Amino acid sequence: MSARDDVLARVRAAQAVEPLPDGPTPRDYRRHDDRRLPELLDLLVERLTDYQATVHRGDDATTLVRSVLGGRSLPSLVVPDGVPDAWRDGIPGGIDLLADDPPLSAVELDGVGGVLTGCRVAIAETGTLVLDGGPGQGRRMLSLVPDYCLVMVTADQVVGSVPQAVAVLDPSRPLTWVSGPSATSDIELNRVEGVHGPRTLDVILLG
Amino acid sequence: MSTFLGLPAPPGAPPTAPPGVGHLRGDRPFPEAAADALADPQLRHNLGRATRTIRGKRNAVVAELPDWAELRAAGAAIKDDVLAHLDTYLLQLEEKVTSAGGVVHWARDAAEANAIVLELVLAAGATEVVKVKSMATQETGLNEALAAGGVSAWETDLAELIVQLGDDAPSHILVPAIHRNRAEIREIFLRAMGGVGRAADPGLTDDPAALAEAARLHLRQKFLDAEVAISGANFAIAETGTLGVVESEGNGRMCLTLPRVLITVMGLEKVVPTWQDLEVFLQLLPRSSTGERMNPYTSTWTGVHPGDGPQEFHLVLLDNGRTAVLADPQGRSALRCIRCSACLNVCPVYERAGGHAYGSVYPGPIGAVLSPQLTGVAENPSLPFASSLCGACYDVCPVAIDIPSMLVHLRERVVEDKRAHSRIPTSEQALMSAAKWTMLRPGRWAAALRAGRAGRVLGRRRDRIGALPPPLSAWTSTRDLPRPPEQTFRDWWVSSNGGHAEDGGT
Ligand code: SF4
């Protein structure tokens, strides 16, 4: 018998010892956060900040990008396909711009200062940004290898709760949920930012 | 209760995890191994601080959610549904992963899983692999199997790196290097990094940020060079074929994104039915585990994504005794476990004995019920006794596993097993019937717990009680019993803030 058939036969024999309870899963937990948008935006800022991201808020993307990147003195920045002109226009001169076309190797990305990226959805309650590789985001490695990450969030992307985010996400895409910069507490429980992922996470919230 | 378990298994009963491979069994009985930890004040201090800190964070973020009890009920029900239809969900998962470009492999046990992985690594032409923390591959002893096949496996979690470079064993699911202090870590890095890759800067200090930086540089080179990565999985969604890894440091993302080939080894029971179920576990797991509203990084992927990440993906589904656990109606809910480690952090026995004493990759309360079931109770007979049955583990468990009742059941199985092999009643049997009588009524148990504190008189000058009067003497003469604390755990739990934040209790 193949391992597959063998394992499946074992599963069925085990289940047959005594049937397990069967029935619909109770889903009495909160599916929807009823707070109004302004409240959710404030909560998102608070939660992101609590997890060591730096949040900048306003309506003018170009100005915000200029001031945020201006304070970070990056030598170079990778900008994925589909980033709106209003964001791109804010990037200060003097920063080397790289497109991921043709695709950059991991070694090349290791030499890049940072990345500017959009996201698919942001969860206020947990301070989480979800990237799905859609327009303005690019491949997963772009937001991983460089040491600096700037994520752009628009107000219409913000939801209250985890169930609301799961509902809008497409499982067939590669997803990365980001809640603050990379962190570890492995050395005597001291929190240290950035072991492998970007050590600095800036977020611009538009609206 | 009349199960076939504990007695020689009838034909057709699922086999337990075979001996001789992997890490589910200790060399010594629990009480003997625990004595080492009890004699090491630094370890006890570290463990106490770690468990206290994480416990406090967990309680705070759980208290933030008004619907914790409902989430917990949903989590338990989803996992029970998985077990009720495990065959169906596994087949569905296989179909979806395959149609998304992945390859699914089935492994009856640890040896078979290790052989599959080794063959895949060699087929990819690699002699080195990077790994992100995976309990399943620690369980199977994959690193040793790969080494025997000429492949070096590099652990990339900071704590696992510390453990691996220090030639040591993890002591906690979540903070595996909690038994090491910063000076020791600095010394391990200086001594061992150079031999296996980029050396640490000789001027390295013991500042945690500097130590993390040294690990970043050392491992960055490994990530950039690696052709093959090996991971575990926190869940696999049958409906969509999606796999998920929940982590903090970003080494998981590195492994899941940079190498050309990805091999994921996962216990059968990690499958969940639907995409929607993610909304439950992504709330239960981070809050129970690291005490965060959300962990820094969660990655999900479905098969192969052209142009993004690994272009070859293999999923190895591991049994290794899980179907034997499923065959015990009173023990099977241990398979609900999502490995959050909340039960470890509230366990008074774990806090004193530490992870190494359990002799298995699964320590603490969950280890005490899972390891003996995976291996068969005859091979881990002391673990079901490694508990005071205080109930704190059940209260915090995000999938409501009733560990205390399961421990009592497994103690009976141990006794049954011994009787089946010896024919004469053992003193453990006598003890067990007394224990059973005591545990039938909470009042009796509370009284017994308080009476247990009288043991302090017996052990005043030592941390252990060497001997108890008969019939208990037969137990304590071979197993040093930890001296009961001044205050029972239940008393302490109620008097500390620990009791407060527990809204979803039962
Ligand atoms: S038994 Fe429950 S509390 Fe313990 S690790 Fe598993 S899920 Fe977490």
XYZ file of C-alpha atoms and ligand atoms in Angstrom:
721
model
C 0.000 0.000 0.000
C 1.256 3.517 -0.711
C 1.971 5.794 2.238
C -0.967 7.904 1.130
C -3.438 5.020 1.180
C -1.960 3.729 4.391
C -2.286 7.073 6.186
C -5.830 7.594 4.908
C -6.784 4.086 6.061
C -5.342 4.857 9.499
C -7.317 8.089 9.687
C -10.545 6.266 8.870
C -9.834 3.453 11.316
C -9.171 6.016 14.045
C -12.336 7.954 13.300
C -14.320 4.712 13.380
C -13.303 3.978 16.996
C -15.846 6.561 18.013
C -17.409 9.167 15.716
C -16.467 12.762 16.424
C -19.096 15.414 17.087
C -20.297 16.919 13.857
C -22.237 20.084 13.157
C -21.889 23.664 12.007
C -19.088 25.748 13.516
C -20.466 28.381 15.887
C -19.321 31.774 14.649
C -20.728 34.042 17.302
C -17.638 36.212 17.430
C -17.568 39.741 16.023
C -17.404 39.622 12.253
C -17.686 43.334 11.672
C -16.308 46.371 13.453
C -19.056 48.971 13.546
C -16.862 51.932 14.406
C -16.917 54.821 11.927
C -13.989 55.417 9.606
C -12.394 58.399 11.423
C -12.328 56.326 14.578
C -10.810 53.357 12.753
C -8.117 55.536 11.225
C -7.144 56.850 14.656
C -7.081 53.313 15.996
C -4.893 52.138 13.125
C -2.387 54.903 13.830
C -2.362 54.076 17.530
C -1.865 50.350 16.960
C 0.806 50.760 14.308
C 2.687 53.153 16.559
C 2.361 50.761 19.467
C 4.231 48.173 17.381
C 7.089 50.538 16.554
C 6.041 51.682 13.105
C 6.288 55.439 12.456
C 3.045 56.791 11.035
C 2.681 59.977 9.006
C -0.788 61.183 8.170
C -2.187 63.672 5.685
C -3.849 64.192 2.308
C -1.001 65.197 0.065
C 0.908 62.067 -0.891
C 3.659 63.851 -2.768
C 4.531 66.176 0.103
C 4.394 63.380 2.651
C 6.633 61.070 0.638
C 9.100 63.905 0.184
C 9.307 64.742 3.862
C 9.394 61.137 5.101
C 12.070 59.952 2.671
C 13.936 63.231 3.084
C 14.521 62.320 6.701
C 15.836 58.812 6.016
C 18.921 59.466 3.855
C 18.625 56.336 1.722
C 21.137 55.828 -1.079
C 18.656 53.916 -3.236
C 15.039 52.855 -3.354
C 13.195 50.161 -5.254
C 9.823 51.278 -6.617
C 7.527 48.534 -7.884
C 5.446 48.742 -11.004
C 2.120 50.489 -10.632
C 3.109 52.998 -7.956
C 0.981 56.137 -8.596
C 2.764 59.192 -9.970
C 1.711 61.243 -6.964
C 3.812 59.003 -4.714
C 6.704 58.715 -7.107
C 6.860 62.474 -7.580
C 7.611 62.921 -3.912
C 10.796 60.877 -3.946
C 13.652 63.340 -3.334
C 16.311 63.698 -6.028
C 19.610 62.097 -5.104
C 18.036 58.775 -4.261
C 18.846 56.145 -6.861
C 15.587 54.676 -8.171
C 15.365 51.042 -9.202
C 12.501 49.312 -10.950
C 12.072 45.591 -10.510
C 12.130 45.098 -14.261
C 13.925 42.941 -15.200
C 13.549 41.305 -11.785
C 16.310 42.167 -9.327
C 18.186 39.280 -7.737
C 18.162 38.864 -3.970
C 21.834 39.843 -3.903
C 21.060 43.041 -5.823
C 18.192 43.824 -3.474
C 20.490 43.277 -0.511
C 22.412 46.319 -1.718
C 19.302 48.513 -2.022
C 18.477 51.005 0.718
C 14.715 50.626 0.869
C 11.377 50.070 -0.790
C 8.257 52.154 -1.367
C 5.121 50.029 -1.605
C 1.347 50.117 -1.460
C -0.795 47.508 0.269
C -4.117 45.712 -0.211
C -5.829 46.212 3.152
C -5.037 47.554 6.630
C -6.563 46.236 9.870
C -7.124 48.904 12.500
C -7.666 46.667 15.513
C -4.357 44.847 15.133
C -2.266 47.495 13.357
C -1.682 45.186 10.413
C -0.899 45.950 6.755
C -1.510 43.190 4.238
C 0.447 43.116 0.975
C -0.808 40.919 -1.857
C 1.646 41.619 -4.646
C -0.903 43.659 -6.590
C -0.206 46.919 -8.469
C 2.223 49.200 -6.649
C 3.525 46.342 -4.466
C 5.489 43.901 -6.558
C 7.114 40.662 -5.502
C 7.332 39.601 -1.859
C 11.086 39.936 -1.721
C 10.973 43.678 -2.450
C 9.445 44.484 0.942
C 11.692 41.981 2.706
C 15.341 42.237 1.738
C 16.004 46.011 1.936
C 16.417 47.331 5.468
C 13.860 50.130 5.090
C 10.189 49.855 4.144
C 7.708 52.668 3.435
C 4.108 51.478 3.095
C 1.406 53.720 1.645
C -2.146 53.198 2.937
C -5.273 54.946 1.674
C -8.244 55.464 3.976
C -10.532 53.307 1.836
C -8.238 50.338 2.448
C -8.746 50.411 6.206
C -11.046 47.858 7.851
C -11.739 47.350 11.535
C -11.264 43.664 12.195
C -9.385 40.565 11.104
C -12.535 38.873 9.674
C -13.185 41.904 7.473
C -9.660 41.689 6.068
C -9.873 37.936 5.446
C -13.105 38.540 3.528
C -11.512 40.926 1.021
C -8.251 39.024 0.527
C -7.685 36.630 -2.349
C -6.072 33.380 -1.122
C -4.677 32.607 -4.545
C -2.265 35.545 -4.218
C 0.899 35.392 -2.083
C 0.068 37.403 1.048
C 2.299 39.074 3.603
C 0.723 40.418 6.782
C 2.971 42.999 8.406
C 2.465 44.288 11.952
C 5.398 46.495 12.826
C 9.028 45.942 11.898
C 10.742 42.578 12.256
C 11.351 41.837 15.915
C 12.713 39.286 18.336
C 12.561 38.819 22.073
C 14.887 35.858 22.124
C 17.711 37.432 24.083
C 16.653 37.608 27.712
C 13.219 38.732 26.492
C 14.520 42.118 25.340
C 12.627 43.276 22.304
C 15.022 44.031 19.477
C 13.762 45.527 16.218
C 14.782 43.938 12.984
C 16.475 40.631 12.798
C 15.878 39.785 9.168
C 13.129 41.941 7.785
C 13.284 45.737 7.450
C 14.375 47.329 10.714
C 12.554 50.545 9.946
C 8.885 50.656 8.986
C 7.373 53.984 7.943
C 3.681 54.187 7.128
C 1.963 57.026 5.287
C -1.789 57.084 5.875
C -3.612 59.149 3.290
C -6.880 60.593 4.554
C -13.887 3.071 29.799
C -12.739 0.286 27.603
C -10.451 1.245 24.806
C -7.913 -1.041 23.258
C -5.239 1.479 24.078
C -2.676 0.545 26.643
C -3.147 -3.059 25.689
C -1.391 -4.581 22.721
C -2.996 -2.878 19.736
C -5.387 -5.040 17.706
C -4.772 -5.425 13.990
C -5.805 -2.269 12.172
C -5.095 0.118 15.039
C -2.991 3.041 13.842
C 0.632 2.668 14.922
C 2.399 5.104 17.223
C 5.564 7.001 16.294
C 8.347 4.452 15.905
C 11.367 4.605 18.237
C 14.920 5.222 17.133
C 14.268 8.425 15.193
C 13.274 11.939 16.164
C 12.716 13.671 19.465
C 9.623 12.512 21.278
C 11.266 10.526 24.050
C 13.693 11.486 26.780
C 16.588 9.363 28.014
C 15.375 9.687 31.576
C 12.033 9.792 33.355
C 10.621 13.279 33.852
C 11.193 13.585 37.617
C 14.829 12.649 37.280
C 15.429 15.086 34.436
C 13.461 17.788 36.234
C 15.809 17.491 39.186
C 18.572 19.054 37.068
C 16.512 22.122 36.370
C 15.396 22.357 39.967
C 19.037 22.438 40.989
C 19.857 25.246 38.542
C 18.771 28.583 40.042
C 19.738 30.619 36.961
C 17.543 28.490 34.710
C 14.659 28.691 37.118
C 15.057 32.443 37.320
C 15.105 32.811 33.517
C 12.119 30.555 33.064
C 10.186 32.283 35.790
C 10.820 35.675 34.263
C 9.975 34.496 30.752
C 6.744 32.800 31.655
C 5.659 35.691 33.881
C 6.326 38.282 31.188
C 4.579 36.431 28.381
C 1.686 35.513 30.662
C 1.132 39.172 31.490
C 1.212 40.255 27.839
C -1.123 37.457 26.835
C -3.641 38.338 29.510
C -3.647 41.996 28.473
C -4.304 41.386 24.760
C -6.854 38.642 25.402
C -8.749 41.008 27.694
C -8.933 43.507 24.807
C -11.254 41.222 22.858
C -14.846 41.149 24.123
C -15.500 38.006 22.055
C -12.582 35.843 23.194
C -14.887 33.107 24.522
C -16.717 32.977 21.180
C -13.460 32.860 19.216
C -12.223 30.080 21.458
C -15.430 28.087 20.956
C -15.132 28.555 17.188
C -11.459 27.502 17.245
C -12.274 24.307 19.131
C -15.230 23.517 16.863
C -13.235 24.071 13.679
C -10.507 21.733 14.920
C -13.058 19.086 15.899
C -14.591 19.375 12.461
C -11.117 18.852 10.994
C -10.673 15.660 13.002
C -14.155 14.397 12.100
C -13.442 14.808 8.376
C -9.658 14.601 8.338
C -9.538 12.205 5.389
C -11.786 14.434 3.276
C -9.869 17.612 4.095
C -6.486 16.041 3.439
C -7.619 14.845 0.025
C -9.063 18.251 -0.756
C -5.836 19.913 0.345
C -3.811 17.556 -1.826
C -5.953 18.334 -4.845
C -5.753 22.107 -4.371
C -2.026 22.217 -3.697
C -1.400 20.036 -6.711
C -3.545 22.138 -9.027
C -1.672 25.257 -7.822
C 1.626 23.727 -8.900
C 2.790 22.063 -5.667
C 3.636 18.419 -5.007
C 2.156 16.577 -2.025
C 3.976 13.737 -0.255
C 2.631 11.499 2.484
C 4.797 10.168 5.315
C 3.686 7.416 7.682
C 6.354 8.323 10.215
C 9.432 10.395 11.016
C 11.863 8.173 9.113
C 9.748 8.302 5.981
C 9.346 12.102 6.191
C 13.084 12.558 6.652
C 13.848 10.295 3.697
C 11.428 12.208 1.446
C 12.984 15.541 2.392
C 16.552 14.304 1.951
C 15.746 12.944 -1.474
C 14.148 16.238 -2.529
C 17.133 18.244 -1.280
C 19.603 16.031 -3.093
C 17.482 16.125 -6.241
C 17.713 19.919 -6.107
C 21.485 19.549 -6.044
C 21.849 21.238 -2.664
C 24.193 20.403 0.206
C 22.905 23.177 2.467
C 19.371 24.173 3.397
C 17.933 27.009 5.453
C 15.174 26.235 7.912
C 12.531 28.241 9.667
C 11.509 26.913 13.040
C 9.297 23.906 12.686
C 8.244 21.679 15.506
C 7.345 18.917 13.063
C 10.900 18.652 11.743
C 12.309 18.800 15.267
C 9.944 15.989 16.092
C 11.252 13.879 13.207
C 14.913 14.686 13.859
C 15.239 15.996 10.315
C 18.482 17.886 10.890
C 20.272 14.741 12.002
C 18.848 12.769 9.081
C 19.983 15.451 6.636
C 23.437 15.552 8.219
C 23.707 11.781 7.828
C 22.887 12.278 4.154
C 25.584 14.936 3.746
C 23.300 17.984 3.928
C 23.817 20.815 6.424
C 20.621 22.366 7.765
C 20.830 25.894 9.172
C 18.252 27.022 11.680
C 17.419 30.667 11.085
C 15.304 31.730 14.059
C 17.563 33.673 16.353
C 16.822 31.400 19.286
C 17.186 28.240 17.228
C 20.481 29.576 15.901
C 21.683 30.107 19.455
C 20.591 26.580 20.330
C 22.168 25.069 17.220
C 25.481 26.932 17.507
C 25.586 26.095 21.215
C 25.001 22.420 20.393
C 22.078 22.446 22.756
C 18.369 21.586 22.960
C 15.480 24.088 22.906
C 13.838 24.682 26.280
C 10.623 26.450 25.299
C 8.446 26.293 22.176
C 8.382 30.036 21.858
C 11.639 31.205 23.383
C 13.831 28.142 22.859
C 16.999 29.806 24.139
C 15.479 31.210 27.301
C 17.984 29.182 29.309
C 20.858 31.251 27.869
C 21.809 34.728 29.049
C 23.358 37.415 26.867
C 26.937 36.759 27.928
C 26.588 33.104 26.996
C 25.022 34.006 23.656
C 27.893 36.367 22.861
C 30.367 33.660 23.657
C 28.540 31.078 21.514
C 28.431 33.483 18.560
C 32.124 34.352 18.837
C 33.120 30.736 19.136
C 30.858 29.015 16.638
C 29.759 31.360 13.826
C 33.094 31.428 12.015
C 33.235 27.663 11.654
C 29.960 27.479 9.731
C 29.734 30.771 7.856
C 30.269 34.463 8.370
C 32.127 34.947 11.648
C 30.996 37.385 14.319
C 32.942 40.626 14.696
C 35.590 39.980 17.384
C 34.518 43.226 19.075
C 30.964 41.901 19.550
C 29.344 43.102 22.772
C 26.564 41.419 24.711
C 24.057 44.174 23.924
C 20.935 42.387 22.574
C 20.786 44.688 19.522
C 24.428 43.909 18.698
C 23.819 40.186 19.103
C 20.776 40.389 16.822
C 22.848 42.302 14.267
C 25.517 39.590 14.340
C 22.830 36.988 13.675
C 21.399 39.116 10.859
C 24.736 39.332 9.090
C 25.599 35.681 9.626
C 22.237 34.454 8.363
C 21.845 36.970 5.525
C 24.660 35.229 3.718
C 22.973 31.864 4.217
C 19.649 33.156 2.868
C 21.282 34.634 -0.216
C 23.162 31.410 -0.943
C 20.376 28.916 -0.218
C 18.782 26.928 -3.013
C 16.399 25.043 -0.750
C 14.375 26.075 2.305
C 12.506 23.884 4.746
C 9.585 25.142 6.782
C 6.744 23.960 8.934
C 3.239 25.390 8.667
C 0.788 26.821 11.155
C -2.130 25.925 8.929
C -3.051 24.591 5.525
C -6.429 25.467 4.060
C -8.198 22.569 2.398
C -10.596 24.749 0.434
C -7.866 26.732 -1.319
C -4.611 24.788 -0.874
C -3.107 27.781 0.956
C -0.286 27.307 3.492
C 0.509 29.756 6.264
C 3.461 30.560 8.514
C 3.187 32.918 11.483
C 6.446 34.438 12.765
C 8.238 37.471 14.197
C 11.715 37.874 12.836
C 11.351 37.688 9.076
C 13.507 34.590 8.704
C 10.312 32.770 7.790
C 9.687 35.227 4.965
C 13.296 34.808 3.834
C 12.886 31.031 3.688
C 9.494 31.203 2.019
C 10.561 33.781 -0.556
C 14.239 33.615 -1.550
C 15.213 29.991 -2.293
C 14.202 28.295 -5.513
C 12.793 25.212 -3.783
C 10.541 25.161 -0.721
C 9.756 22.013 1.261
C 7.106 22.276 3.968
C 6.699 19.511 6.534
C 3.404 19.564 8.369
C 1.529 17.333 10.796
C -1.717 16.011 9.326
C -3.815 17.823 11.874
C -2.723 21.301 10.768
C -5.236 21.309 7.920
C -8.233 23.651 8.385
C -11.366 23.554 6.245
C -11.901 27.045 4.838
C -10.197 30.339 4.086
C -12.627 31.982 6.463
C -11.238 29.888 9.337
C -8.119 32.011 9.151
C -10.067 34.846 10.769
C -10.381 32.739 13.908
C -6.845 31.407 14.182
C -5.179 34.694 13.277
C -6.902 36.150 16.307
C -6.396 33.236 18.697
C -2.795 32.368 17.883
C -0.797 35.621 18.160
C -2.614 36.764 21.285
C -2.139 33.395 22.988
C 1.387 32.910 21.788
C 3.550 36.002 21.993
C 0.854 38.101 23.608
C 0.635 40.406 20.597
C -2.470 41.621 18.769
C -0.743 40.324 15.693
C 2.708 38.872 15.182
C 5.062 40.961 13.006
C 4.803 38.718 9.919
C 2.343 36.180 8.571
C 2.913 34.679 5.127
C 0.440 32.695 3.088
C 1.092 31.064 -0.269
C -0.768 28.716 -2.561
C 1.333 26.305 -4.564
C 3.787 28.126 -6.803
C 3.390 31.803 -7.700
C 5.048 32.370 -11.072
C 7.758 34.996 -10.829
C 7.364 35.442 -7.082
C 9.072 33.170 -4.573
C 10.016 29.486 -4.878
C 9.296 27.919 -8.239
C 9.175 24.414 -6.797
C 7.009 23.595 -3.783
C 6.652 20.339 -1.873
C 4.288 19.631 0.990
C 5.054 16.636 3.219
C 2.084 15.454 5.300
C 3.270 13.700 8.433
C 1.424 11.082 10.497
C 4.045 9.808 12.995
C 1.542 8.688 15.607
C -1.109 11.336 14.996
C -3.640 8.775 13.802
C -2.955 6.781 16.969
C -3.878 9.908 18.951
C -7.019 10.252 16.848
C -7.962 6.684 17.764
C -8.292 7.534 21.471
C -11.641 9.293 21.963
C -10.475 10.716 25.292
C -7.104 11.859 24.014
C -7.769 12.967 20.450
C -8.576 16.587 21.230
C -4.833 17.051 21.845
C -4.723 17.255 18.045
C -6.547 20.583 18.204
C -3.337 22.153 19.500
C -2.093 25.181 17.553
C 1.282 25.227 19.393
C 0.789 28.631 20.948
C 2.622 27.695 24.188
C 0.147 29.533 26.421
C -0.267 26.384 28.511
C 3.481 26.241 29.155
C 3.551 29.781 30.428
C 0.894 29.198 33.059
C 2.134 25.801 34.196
C 3.713 25.760 37.663
C 5.457 22.472 36.899
C 6.911 23.754 33.632
C 8.013 26.979 35.266
C 10.138 24.991 37.684
C 11.220 22.030 35.598
C 11.859 23.768 32.278
C 11.442 22.342 28.825
C 14.372 19.938 28.730
C 12.939 17.762 31.471
C 10.094 16.623 29.227
C 12.562 14.858 26.926
C 10.409 15.654 23.881
C 10.144 18.589 21.485
C 6.719 19.133 23.011
C 7.180 20.300 26.596
C 4.792 21.566 29.245
C 1.173 20.538 29.656
C 0.575 19.893 25.958
C 3.750 17.817 25.834
C 2.613 15.821 28.828
C -0.489 14.735 26.918
C 0.765 14.720 23.344
C 4.158 12.998 23.545
C 2.915 9.868 25.372
C 0.069 9.533 22.907
C 2.330 9.893 19.882
C 4.817 7.335 21.163
C 2.432 5.117 23.113
C 2.286 5.530 26.876
C 4.763 2.716 27.520
C 7.549 4.872 26.128
C 6.733 8.071 27.989
C 5.148 6.724 31.169
C 6.266 9.523 33.488
C 4.979 12.464 31.432
C 1.269 12.171 32.305
C 2.364 12.570 35.921
C 4.303 15.775 35.200
C 1.456 17.993 36.312
C -0.341 19.173 39.392
C -3.708 19.102 37.563
C -4.312 22.690 38.607
C -6.330 23.446 35.471
C -4.592 26.671 34.420
C -3.581 25.133 31.074
C -7.174 24.408 30.171
C -8.262 27.925 31.076
C -5.776 29.592 28.733
C -5.890 27.104 25.873
C -7.283 28.955 22.819
C -8.797 25.738 21.466
C -10.111 24.587 24.848
C -8.184 21.329 25.190
C -9.115 19.829 28.545
C -5.556 18.850 29.426
C -6.212 18.009 33.107
C -8.902 15.427 32.290
C -6.708 14.021 29.553
C -3.816 13.673 32.005
C -5.989 11.661 34.354
C -7.060 9.468 31.448
C -3.471 8.948 30.335
C -2.388 8.092 33.874
C -4.961 5.344 33.736
C -3.555 4.211 30.424
C -0.063 4.053 31.920
C -1.363 1.947 34.774
C -3.350 -0.270 32.395
C -0.282 -0.720 30.279
C 1.819 -1.733 33.256
C -0.838 -4.149 34.437
C -1.047 -5.690 30.985
C 2.653 -6.342 31.139
C 3.085 -7.331 34.787
C -0.241 -8.959 35.818
C 0.166 -7.859 39.421
C -1.235 -4.578 40.688
C 1.468 -1.964 40.980
C 1.669 0.701 43.611
C 0.998 3.196 40.866
C -2.320 1.464 40.357
C -3.085 1.829 44.013
C -2.023 5.450 43.816
C -4.113 5.970 40.719
C -7.275 4.648 42.241
C -6.701 6.947 45.181
C -6.019 9.788 42.791
C -9.123 9.022 40.808
C -11.208 9.091 43.959
C -9.671 12.405 44.907
C -10.204 13.968 41.516
C -13.824 12.959 41.186
C -14.750 15.815 43.489
C -13.081 19.203 43.244
C -13.381 19.646 47.013
C -11.377 16.514 47.688
C -8.728 17.596 45.230
C -8.417 21.041 46.766
C -8.066 19.418 50.178
C -5.418 17.075 48.840
C -3.535 19.970 47.302
C -3.495 21.776 50.621
C -2.474 18.574 52.367
C 0.324 18.281 49.833
C 1.827 21.401 51.295
C 2.537 19.385 54.384
C 5.209 17.883 52.160
C 7.206 21.014 52.775
C 7.846 19.780 56.258
C 9.289 16.596 54.849
C 11.501 18.449 52.442
C 12.360 21.540 54.425
C 16.052 21.594 53.705
C 15.858 20.393 50.180
C 13.843 21.153 47.116
C 12.682 17.618 46.784
C 10.873 15.044 48.785
C 12.899 11.887 48.833
C 10.332 9.473 50.126
C 6.693 9.315 51.068
C 4.895 6.734 53.205
C 3.501 3.596 51.493
C 1.862 3.071 49.087
C 3.272 6.314 47.737
C 6.788 5.295 48.701
C 7.028 2.992 45.714
C 6.455 6.059 43.587
C 8.767 8.488 45.315
C 11.628 6.101 45.880
C 12.324 6.093 42.179
C 10.919 9.510 41.366
C 11.846 12.564 43.348
C 8.723 14.573 43.809
C 9.108 18.348 43.539
C 8.445 19.938 46.890
C 4.959 21.457 46.821
C 5.039 25.250 46.893
C 4.084 27.250 50.004
C 0.995 28.399 48.202
C -0.896 26.080 45.881
C -1.106 27.168 42.291
C -4.840 27.694 42.513
C -4.422 29.936 45.543
C -1.681 31.864 43.804
C -3.593 32.175 40.564
C -6.575 33.639 42.325
C -4.464 36.040 44.390
C -2.333 37.195 41.461
C -3.708 39.259 38.606
C -3.498 36.105 36.498
C -7.029 35.141 37.353
C -8.461 38.455 36.182
C -7.993 38.733 32.499
C -9.331 35.245 31.977
C -12.720 36.035 30.654
C -13.077 33.134 28.318
C -12.226 30.664 31.063
C -14.321 27.718 30.179
S -2.505 22.893 24.205
Fe -3.637 24.787 23.880
S -2.503 26.287 25.120
Fe -1.139 24.516 24.882
S 0.120 24.986 23.096
Fe -1.639 23.804 22.363
S -3.157 25.330 21.761
Fe -1.660 26.385 23.034
